Amino acid sequence: MDVSLRSLELATEEADAILLPVGADRALSADGMAVDRAMDGALAAALADAGFEGKPGKVVVIPTLGQLPARRVVVVGTGDPATLTAPDITRAWAVGSRAARDSGARNVVSATPPTGSSLGLTDAFRAAALGGFLGTYEFLEYRTLDRPTRAIDALTFAADSDDARRGVAAGTAVAGGVTLARDLVNQPPDALYPERLAEIARDVAARTGLECRVHDRAALEAMGAGATLAVGKGSAREPRLIHLIYTPRGASRGTLGLVGKAITFDTGGINLKPTGSGLEHMKSDMAGGAAVIGAMSVLGALDLPFTVHGVVASAENMTGAAAYRPGDVLRAMNGKTIEVISTDAEGRLVLADALTYTARQGAEAMIDLATLTGASVVALGLDCASVFGTSQPLVDDILAAAGRTGELMWPMPLWPQYRELIRGDVADIKNSGGRPAGAITAALLLKEFTEGVDWAHLDIAGPAWTERVGDLTVKGGTGYPVRTLLAFLEARAAGR
Ligand code: BES
Ligand code: MN
Ligand code: ZN
């Protein structure tokens, strides 16, 4: 889908659909009134007849039956104008674009999105363009039968100001990062294994102006990444530590790290996951790494002023003859020893090495993203990530960014008393403290490998994947939390 802007009259434009917002006050915008006039009042009449209340997420498709050159008007609800936010607009343009596509429209023209007291024109256009992409996302690479033939070719905004153009460019860039993360998560595990993920990261780096270093098994051995190597031992596919580097065009205002768990398939290892535990979705256990690659791919387009290290710890957790065992003692990159209680607590092991590695790149602050524990899902549900951290300002900034994107996140404690639960019997630390406080003890293990660098940890086991069709998502990878990472970096750049 091509998203662009052009100065045009909605009422006289040839198109398959006009996308038009209406808020909860049910007032038509200037764009809407022009369309309504050209339809001799039939638009307002149809909305009244449909009982349309402008509620967020609601959409109604009104055929124009020859009254306009455009074949239909897709009206989307944007909710209360007094409390309008960017996520409201993203949602409206997502459901509107999807409805236009499903009604057969290929060529869609869009009215200007509404603005509000705390939402300027650039951000409104950004949110609308983002919604158009997210709402029409599909993953079709492996479909040969019943391939959907409906798709929007062009979404054109009736606007051409610089502010609008900047917004559409930013929304398109962010959508590209989210879409990349979704595509990676949706790839089947036979096609996406650590070496392949590294190749893709290299291609993304070449396309988006990043540096890319890939550390293979021999390199991991040389750097003492014993925890990562252990997790990868049971698989014929060798592990990789993928390192992307973004360098800003101008002076760098700091060095940050984004660290992702990328277990391309998690069988649980010798502690094999039982049937019925959702094994077929464990290709999504690389969603943290996918989000890192997705976010890194957008940093240049958003012109962010920081040096950013994107580090992706990738392995496949299998049960082969060389697999690591419960009882094994591993030596991580920083020299600490870890006693394996469960081979299914593998994410924290690859992250232990990756966090040490990132800290040693000189990061002042680092954020890791990981589909780490079922316990996080039990605590906060499928739609919300738990957020931990050693720096309250860092955690607060991440939560504030999440509040602006609409991606749900909630803070969790790193109580030192619970460190006792992962004290090793023969080694320094054990990799599982059992069921109680499972998300917290996983985070406490990670903290041991942060080398004193300000650090936050997002457990995305719930929201990285969805089984339901939502306004912004279809079944599969969600691309969560790429939008929040970018919003966090942008706010930091703006000194907010
Ligand atoms: N990848 C899983 C966590 C997960 C569960 C992600 C459900 C997405 C959906 C992780 O590697 C894991 O197996 N965690 C164990 C840890 C336990 C053995 C201490 C868990 O949560 O059960
Ligand atoms: Mn596991
Ligand atoms: Zn896992």
Short mmCIF file of C-alpha atoms in Angstrom, two decimals, residues 78-476:
data_model
loop_
_atom_site.label_atom_id
_atom_site.label_comp_id
_atom_site.label_asym_id
_atom_site.label_seq_id
_atom_site.Cartn_x
_atom_site.Cartn_y
_atom_site.Cartn_z
CA THR A 78 -12.87 9.16 16.69
CA GLY A 79 -14.63 9.56 20.06
CA ASP A 80 -14.81 12.56 22.38
CA PRO A 81 -13.04 15.53 20.70
CA ALA A 82 -12.11 16.94 24.13
CA THR A 83 -9.97 13.92 25.00
CA LEU A 84 -8.73 13.02 21.49
CA THR A 85 -5.38 11.18 21.47
CA ALA A 86 -3.07 9.81 18.78
CA PRO A 87 -4.09 6.19 19.55
CA ASP A 88 -7.75 7.17 18.92
CA ILE A 89 -6.78 8.31 15.43
CA THR A 90 -4.59 5.29 14.77
CA ARG A 91 -7.48 3.05 15.73
CA ALA A 92 -9.97 4.97 13.57
CA TRP A 93 -7.77 4.86 10.47
CA ALA A 94 -6.99 1.19 11.11
CA VAL A 95 -10.63 0.12 11.22
CA GLY A 96 -11.52 2.52 8.39
CA SER A 97 -8.78 1.25 6.08
CA ARG A 98 -9.70 -2.34 6.85
CA ALA A 99 -13.39 -1.69 6.15
CA ALA A 100 -12.52 0.11 2.90
CA ARG A 101 -10.32 -2.80 1.83
CA ASP A 102 -12.96 -5.37 2.75
CA SER A 103 -15.57 -3.47 0.74
CA GLY A 104 -13.28 -3.91 -2.28
CA ALA A 105 -11.67 -0.45 -2.41
CA ARG A 106 -8.21 -0.27 -4.00
CA ASN A 107 -7.92 3.49 -4.29
CA VAL A 108 -8.81 5.33 -1.06
CA VAL A 109 -8.74 9.07 -0.40
CA SER A 110 -8.73 10.33 3.17
CA ALA A 111 -9.93 13.46 4.90
CA THR A 112 -7.64 15.33 7.28
CA PRO A 113 -7.57 13.65 10.72
CA PRO A 114 -8.92 15.70 13.64
CA THR A 115 -6.56 17.55 15.97
CA GLY A 116 -7.05 18.36 19.65
CA SER A 117 -5.79 20.46 22.52
CA SER A 118 -2.79 18.15 23.01
CA LEU A 119 -2.60 16.70 19.49
CA GLY A 120 -1.12 18.76 16.67
CA LEU A 121 -1.51 18.28 12.93
CA THR A 122 1.79 16.46 12.38
CA ASP A 123 1.04 13.92 15.11
CA ALA A 124 -2.51 13.47 13.83
CA PHE A 125 -1.28 12.64 10.31
CA ARG A 126 1.39 10.38 11.76
CA ALA A 127 -1.22 8.49 13.77
CA ALA A 128 -3.56 8.20 10.77
CA ALA A 129 -0.89 6.87 8.39
CA LEU A 130 0.25 4.40 11.04
CA GLY A 131 -3.33 3.18 11.49
CA GLY A 132 -3.78 2.69 7.76
CA PHE A 133 -0.79 0.36 7.64
CA LEU A 134 -1.46 -1.56 10.88
CA GLY A 135 -5.15 -2.12 10.20
CA THR A 136 -4.53 -3.63 6.76
CA TYR A 137 -1.52 -5.78 7.71
CA GLU A 138 -1.58 -9.40 6.49
CA PHE A 139 1.08 -12.13 6.35
CA LEU A 140 0.54 -13.98 3.08
CA GLU A 141 3.98 -15.35 2.18
CA TYR A 142 3.01 -18.99 2.60
CA ARG A 143 -0.59 -18.85 1.38
CA THR A 144 -1.27 -20.44 -2.01
CA LEU A 145 -5.00 -21.19 -1.63
CA ASP A 146 -7.77 -18.63 -1.08
CA ARG A 147 -5.28 -15.79 -1.24
CA PRO A 148 -7.19 -12.62 -0.44
CA THR A 149 -7.44 -10.53 -3.59
CA ARG A 150 -8.63 -7.42 -1.77
CA ALA A 151 -5.95 -4.88 -0.97
CA ILE A 152 -5.64 -1.11 -0.94
CA ASP A 153 -3.12 0.06 -3.53
CA ALA A 154 -3.13 3.74 -2.61
CA LEU A 155 -4.26 5.72 0.44
CA THR A 156 -4.07 9.43 -0.41
CA PHE A 157 -4.62 12.17 2.15
CA ALA A 158 -6.32 15.31 0.86
CA ALA A 159 -3.61 17.62 2.19
CA ASP A 160 -0.20 18.89 1.20
CA SER A 161 1.19 21.02 4.03
CA ASP A 162 4.72 20.40 5.31
CA ASP A 163 3.33 19.45 8.74
CA ALA A 164 1.04 16.85 7.19
CA ARG A 165 3.85 15.51 5.03
CA ARG A 166 6.19 15.17 8.02
CA GLY A 167 3.49 13.31 9.92
CA VAL A 168 2.77 10.86 7.11
CA ALA A 169 6.50 10.21 6.65
CA ALA A 170 6.95 9.46 10.36
CA GLY A 171 3.83 7.27 10.53
CA THR A 172 5.01 5.33 7.48
CA ALA A 173 8.45 4.83 9.03
CA VAL A 174 7.06 3.62 12.37
CA ALA A 175 4.64 1.29 10.57
CA GLY A 176 7.61 -0.14 8.66
CA GLY A 177 9.32 -1.06 11.95
CA VAL A 178 6.17 -2.63 13.41
CA THR A 179 5.50 -4.53 10.17
CA LEU A 180 9.06 -5.85 10.04
CA ALA A 181 8.74 -7.12 13.61
CA ARG A 182 5.38 -8.77 12.80
CA ASP A 183 6.75 -10.42 9.66
CA LEU A 184 9.71 -11.84 11.59
CA VAL A 185 7.50 -13.25 14.34
CA ASN A 186 5.10 -14.76 11.80
CA GLN A 187 7.85 -16.56 9.90
CA PRO A 188 7.73 -20.30 10.62
CA PRO A 189 10.55 -21.69 12.75
CA ASP A 190 11.90 -23.92 9.96
CA ALA A 191 12.49 -20.79 7.87
CA LEU A 192 13.68 -18.50 10.65
CA TYR A 193 16.55 -19.85 12.73
CA PRO A 194 19.44 -17.88 14.29
CA GLU A 195 21.70 -17.84 11.22
CA ARG A 196 18.81 -16.75 8.99
CA LEU A 197 17.76 -14.05 11.46
CA ALA A 198 21.34 -12.74 11.33
CA GLU A 199 21.20 -12.62 7.52
CA ILE A 200 17.95 -10.69 7.65
CA ALA A 201 19.45 -8.30 10.21
CA ARG A 202 22.36 -7.74 7.82
CA ASP A 203 19.97 -6.93 4.97
CA VAL A 204 17.96 -4.56 7.18
CA ALA A 205 21.19 -2.88 8.27
CA ALA A 206 22.35 -2.42 4.67
CA ARG A 207 18.95 -0.98 3.71
CA THR A 208 18.65 1.42 6.67
CA GLY A 209 22.23 2.58 7.20
CA LEU A 210 23.11 0.54 10.28
CA GLU A 211 26.33 -1.29 11.03
CA CYS A 212 25.87 -5.03 11.63
CA ARG A 213 28.17 -7.48 13.38
CA VAL A 214 27.27 -11.13 13.72
CA HIS A 215 28.97 -13.37 16.27
CA ASP A 216 28.78 -17.07 15.40
CA ARG A 217 29.43 -20.06 17.66
CA ALA A 218 33.20 -19.77 17.47
CA ALA A 219 33.04 -16.06 18.30
CA LEU A 220 30.67 -16.74 21.18
CA GLU A 221 33.15 -19.30 22.51
CA ALA A 222 35.96 -16.77 22.24
CA MET A 223 33.98 -14.22 24.26
CA GLY A 224 32.93 -16.71 26.91
CA ALA A 225 29.20 -16.58 26.19
CA GLY A 226 28.67 -19.90 27.94
CA ALA A 227 25.00 -19.37 28.76
CA THR A 228 24.02 -18.64 25.14
CA LEU A 229 26.09 -21.57 23.86
CA ALA A 230 24.46 -23.95 26.34
CA VAL A 231 20.95 -23.05 25.20
CA GLY A 232 21.92 -23.59 21.56
CA LYS A 233 23.64 -26.94 22.08
CA GLY A 234 20.56 -29.12 21.56
CA SER A 235 19.87 -27.73 18.10
CA ALA A 236 21.45 -28.38 14.71
CA ARG A 237 21.05 -24.62 14.15
CA GLU A 238 23.88 -22.79 15.89
CA PRO A 239 23.28 -19.66 17.99
CA ARG A 240 24.14 -16.13 16.92
CA LEU A 241 24.66 -12.86 18.77
CA ILE A 242 23.51 -10.14 16.38
CA HIS A 243 24.75 -6.60 16.95
CA LEU A 244 23.26 -3.64 15.05
CA ILE A 245 24.70 -0.16 15.53
CA TYR A 246 22.93 3.09 14.74
CA THR A 247 25.11 6.21 14.57
CA PRO A 248 23.28 9.54 14.33
CA ARG A 249 24.03 11.91 11.46
CA GLY A 250 24.89 14.78 13.82
CA ALA A 251 26.61 14.74 17.20
CA SER A 252 25.63 11.81 19.39
CA ARG A 253 23.81 12.78 22.59
CA GLY A 254 24.34 9.48 24.37
CA THR A 255 24.66 5.73 23.96
CA LEU A 256 21.74 3.40 24.53
CA GLY A 257 21.22 -0.35 24.23
CA LEU A 258 18.18 -2.32 23.05
CA VAL A 259 18.50 -6.02 23.81
CA GLY A 260 16.15 -8.69 22.49
CA LYS A 261 15.50 -12.35 23.28
CA ALA A 262 15.32 -14.27 20.01
CA ILE A 263 14.71 -17.95 20.71
CA THR A 264 13.57 -18.92 17.21
CA PHE A 265 11.79 -21.94 18.67
CA ASP A 266 11.36 -22.87 22.32
CA THR A 267 10.59 -26.55 22.86
CA GLY A 268 11.54 -26.18 26.51
CA GLY A 269 14.58 -28.41 25.88
CA ILE A 270 14.95 -31.49 28.12
CA ASN A 271 12.17 -29.89 30.24
CA LEU A 272 10.01 -30.36 27.15
CA LYS A 273 6.85 -28.30 27.05
CA PRO A 274 3.80 -30.60 27.25
CA THR A 275 1.17 -30.91 24.52
CA GLY A 276 -1.46 -28.26 25.07
CA SER A 277 1.00 -25.67 26.31
CA GLY A 278 0.90 -23.75 23.03
CA LEU A 279 4.11 -25.23 21.62
CA GLU A 280 3.02 -24.34 18.09
CA HIS A 281 3.24 -20.66 19.05
CA MET A 282 6.76 -20.90 20.38
CA LYS A 283 8.11 -19.60 17.09
CA SER A 284 7.10 -16.25 18.63
CA ASP A 285 9.78 -16.61 21.31
CA MET A 286 12.00 -14.36 19.18
CA ALA A 287 9.57 -11.43 19.39
CA GLY A 288 11.92 -9.39 21.60
CA GLY A 289 14.67 -9.68 19.01
CA ALA A 290 12.19 -8.93 16.23
CA ALA A 291 11.16 -5.73 18.06
CA VAL A 292 14.81 -4.69 18.41
CA ILE A 293 15.43 -5.17 14.67
CA GLY A 294 12.12 -3.44 13.83
CA ALA A 295 12.88 -0.44 16.03
CA MET A 296 16.51 -0.18 14.88
CA SER A 297 15.35 -0.06 11.25
CA VAL A 298 13.44 3.20 11.91
CA LEU A 299 15.99 5.21 13.93
CA GLY A 300 17.51 6.87 10.85
CA ALA A 301 14.14 7.84 9.38
CA LEU A 302 13.23 9.50 12.70
CA ASP A 303 16.67 11.14 12.82
CA LEU A 304 17.24 10.23 16.48
CA PRO A 305 20.34 11.81 18.05
CA PHE A 306 21.66 8.82 20.04
CA THR A 307 24.11 6.04 19.34
CA VAL A 308 22.02 2.88 19.72
CA HIS A 309 23.30 -0.67 20.05
CA GLY A 310 20.67 -3.24 19.08
CA VAL A 311 21.71 -6.62 20.42
CA VAL A 312 19.76 -9.76 19.56
CA ALA A 313 20.52 -13.01 21.37
CA SER A 314 19.40 -15.82 19.12
CA ALA A 315 19.34 -19.56 19.68
CA GLU A 316 16.98 -22.48 19.15
CA ASN A 317 16.04 -24.38 22.33
CA MET A 318 15.85 -28.02 21.26
CA THR A 319 16.29 -31.48 22.75
CA GLY A 320 19.16 -32.92 20.63
CA ALA A 321 21.77 -35.35 21.92
CA ALA A 322 24.09 -32.48 22.89
CA ALA A 323 21.35 -30.51 24.66
CA TYR A 324 22.13 -28.87 27.98
CA ARG A 325 20.58 -30.54 31.00
CA PRO A 326 18.92 -29.63 34.27
CA GLY A 327 21.78 -29.71 36.77
CA ASP A 328 24.39 -28.34 34.36
CA VAL A 329 26.42 -25.37 35.59
CA LEU A 330 27.10 -22.68 32.99
CA ARG A 331 29.59 -19.83 33.04
CA ALA A 332 28.18 -16.62 31.59
CA MET A 333 30.19 -13.91 29.81
CA ASN A 334 30.72 -11.93 33.02
CA GLY A 335 32.11 -15.02 34.80
CA LYS A 336 29.09 -15.68 37.04
CA THR A 337 27.99 -19.31 37.22
CA ILE A 338 24.40 -20.41 36.66
CA GLU A 339 22.89 -23.71 37.75
CA VAL A 340 20.27 -24.99 35.33
CA ILE A 341 17.09 -25.93 37.15
CA SER A 342 14.92 -25.86 34.04
CA THR A 343 16.09 -25.90 30.41
CA ASP A 344 12.81 -24.11 29.68
CA ALA A 345 14.08 -21.00 31.51
CA GLU A 346 16.38 -20.39 28.53
CA GLY A 347 15.54 -16.78 27.68
CA ARG A 348 17.22 -15.37 30.79
CA LEU A 349 20.33 -17.38 29.92
CA VAL A 350 20.85 -15.92 26.44
CA LEU A 351 19.94 -12.47 27.80
CA ALA A 352 22.52 -12.79 30.59
CA ASP A 353 25.30 -12.83 28.00
CA ALA A 354 23.62 -10.25 25.76
CA LEU A 355 23.19 -7.76 28.64
CA THR A 356 26.84 -8.09 29.66
CA TYR A 357 27.85 -7.64 26.02
CA THR A 358 25.68 -4.52 25.64
CA ALA A 359 26.87 -2.97 28.89
CA ARG A 360 30.42 -3.40 27.61
CA GLN A 361 29.58 -1.40 24.47
CA GLY A 362 29.41 1.64 26.70
CA ALA A 363 25.61 1.92 26.93
CA GLU A 364 24.46 4.46 29.54
CA ALA A 365 21.07 2.80 29.67
CA MET A 366 19.70 -0.39 28.21
CA ILE A 367 16.26 -1.88 27.72
CA ASP A 368 15.67 -5.56 27.12
CA LEU A 369 12.58 -7.06 25.53
CA ALA A 370 11.73 -10.68 26.06
CA THR A 371 8.89 -13.17 25.85
CA LEU A 372 10.28 -14.34 29.14
CA THR A 373 7.67 -15.82 31.48
CA GLY A 374 4.19 -17.26 31.56
CA ALA A 375 4.08 -15.70 35.04
CA SER A 376 3.96 -12.20 33.50
CA VAL A 377 0.87 -13.27 31.53
CA VAL A 378 -0.74 -14.66 34.68
CA ALA A 379 -0.03 -11.40 36.54
CA LEU A 380 -1.09 -8.84 33.92
CA GLY A 381 -2.93 -10.71 31.17
CA LEU A 382 -2.28 -11.18 27.48
CA ASP A 383 -2.34 -7.52 26.44
CA CYS A 384 0.11 -6.02 28.93
CA ALA A 385 3.88 -6.17 29.42
CA SER A 386 5.50 -6.06 32.84
CA VAL A 387 8.22 -3.45 33.28
CA PHE A 388 11.13 -3.82 35.67
CA GLY A 389 14.20 -1.68 36.09
CA THR A 390 17.10 -0.45 38.17
CA SER A 391 16.47 3.19 37.27
CA GLN A 392 13.11 4.70 38.25
CA PRO A 393 13.43 7.61 35.76
CA LEU A 394 14.07 5.11 32.96
CA VAL A 395 11.06 3.00 33.97
CA ASP A 396 8.89 6.11 34.31
CA ASP A 397 9.91 7.32 30.83
CA ILE A 398 9.06 3.94 29.30
CA LEU A 399 5.66 3.85 31.04
CA ALA A 400 4.96 7.42 29.90
CA ALA A 401 5.84 6.49 26.30
CA ALA A 402 3.56 3.45 26.52
CA GLY A 403 0.78 5.73 27.73
CA ARG A 404 1.15 7.81 24.56
CA THR A 405 1.13 4.85 22.14
CA GLY A 406 -1.60 2.87 23.86
CA GLU A 407 0.59 -0.24 24.29
CA LEU A 408 -0.26 -1.51 27.79
CA MET A 409 2.60 -1.75 30.31
CA TRP A 410 2.64 -1.95 34.08
CA PRO A 411 5.49 -1.63 36.62
CA MET A 412 6.66 -4.58 38.67
CA PRO A 413 9.04 -4.74 41.65
CA LEU A 414 12.61 -6.05 41.88
CA TRP A 415 12.42 -6.80 45.60
CA PRO A 416 15.88 -7.84 46.83
CA GLN A 417 14.25 -10.25 49.32
CA TYR A 418 13.25 -12.45 46.38
CA ARG A 419 16.86 -12.74 45.22
CA GLU A 420 17.03 -15.58 47.77
CA LEU A 421 14.69 -17.63 45.54
CA ILE A 422 17.34 -17.91 42.82
CA ARG A 423 20.39 -18.48 45.02
CA GLY A 424 22.26 -21.46 43.58
CA ASP A 425 23.06 -24.62 45.52
CA VAL A 426 26.35 -25.33 43.76
CA ALA A 427 26.60 -22.25 41.50
CA ASP A 428 26.12 -18.49 42.04
CA ILE A 429 22.58 -18.38 40.73
CA LYS A 430 19.94 -20.86 39.59
CA ASN A 431 17.90 -20.18 36.49
CA SER A 432 14.50 -20.83 38.05
CA GLY A 433 13.03 -19.94 41.40
CA GLY A 434 9.88 -21.97 40.81
CA ARG A 435 6.35 -20.69 40.26
CA PRO A 436 5.96 -17.97 42.95
CA ALA A 437 6.93 -14.51 41.64
CA GLY A 438 8.11 -16.13 38.41
CA ALA A 439 8.32 -12.90 36.40
CA ILE A 440 10.16 -11.13 39.23
CA THR A 441 12.77 -13.84 39.82
CA ALA A 442 13.46 -13.96 36.05
CA ALA A 443 14.06 -10.20 36.12
CA LEU A 444 16.23 -10.53 39.23
CA LEU A 445 18.44 -13.00 37.39
CA LEU A 446 18.84 -10.57 34.47
CA LYS A 447 19.80 -7.79 36.88
CA GLU A 448 22.89 -9.82 37.84
CA PHE A 449 24.24 -9.32 34.33
CA THR A 450 23.66 -5.59 33.83
CA GLU A 451 27.10 -4.52 35.13
CA GLY A 452 25.60 -1.61 37.04
CA VAL A 453 24.26 0.07 33.86
CA ASP A 454 20.81 1.68 34.13
CA TRP A 455 18.51 -1.03 32.87
CA ALA A 456 14.86 -1.77 32.20
CA HIS A 457 13.30 -5.11 31.31
CA LEU A 458 10.02 -5.57 29.44
CA ASP A 459 8.46 -9.03 29.75
CA ILE A 460 6.35 -9.18 26.58
CA ALA A 461 5.27 -12.85 26.81
CA GLY A 462 1.60 -11.78 26.62
CA PRO A 463 1.31 -8.95 24.08
CA ALA A 464 3.95 -10.07 21.53
CA TRP A 465 1.47 -12.50 20.02
CA THR A 466 -2.31 -12.50 19.68
CA GLU A 467 -4.87 -15.17 18.91
CA ARG A 468 -7.60 -12.63 18.21
CA VAL A 469 -8.30 -10.15 15.46
CA GLY A 470 -8.17 -6.68 17.02
CA ASP A 471 -8.55 -3.20 15.58
CA LEU A 472 -4.80 -2.93 14.94
CA THR A 473 -3.86 -6.59 14.76
CA VAL A 474 -4.63 -9.91 13.15
CA LYS A 475 -3.79 -13.31 14.63
CA GLY A 476 -0.02 -13.68 14.96
#
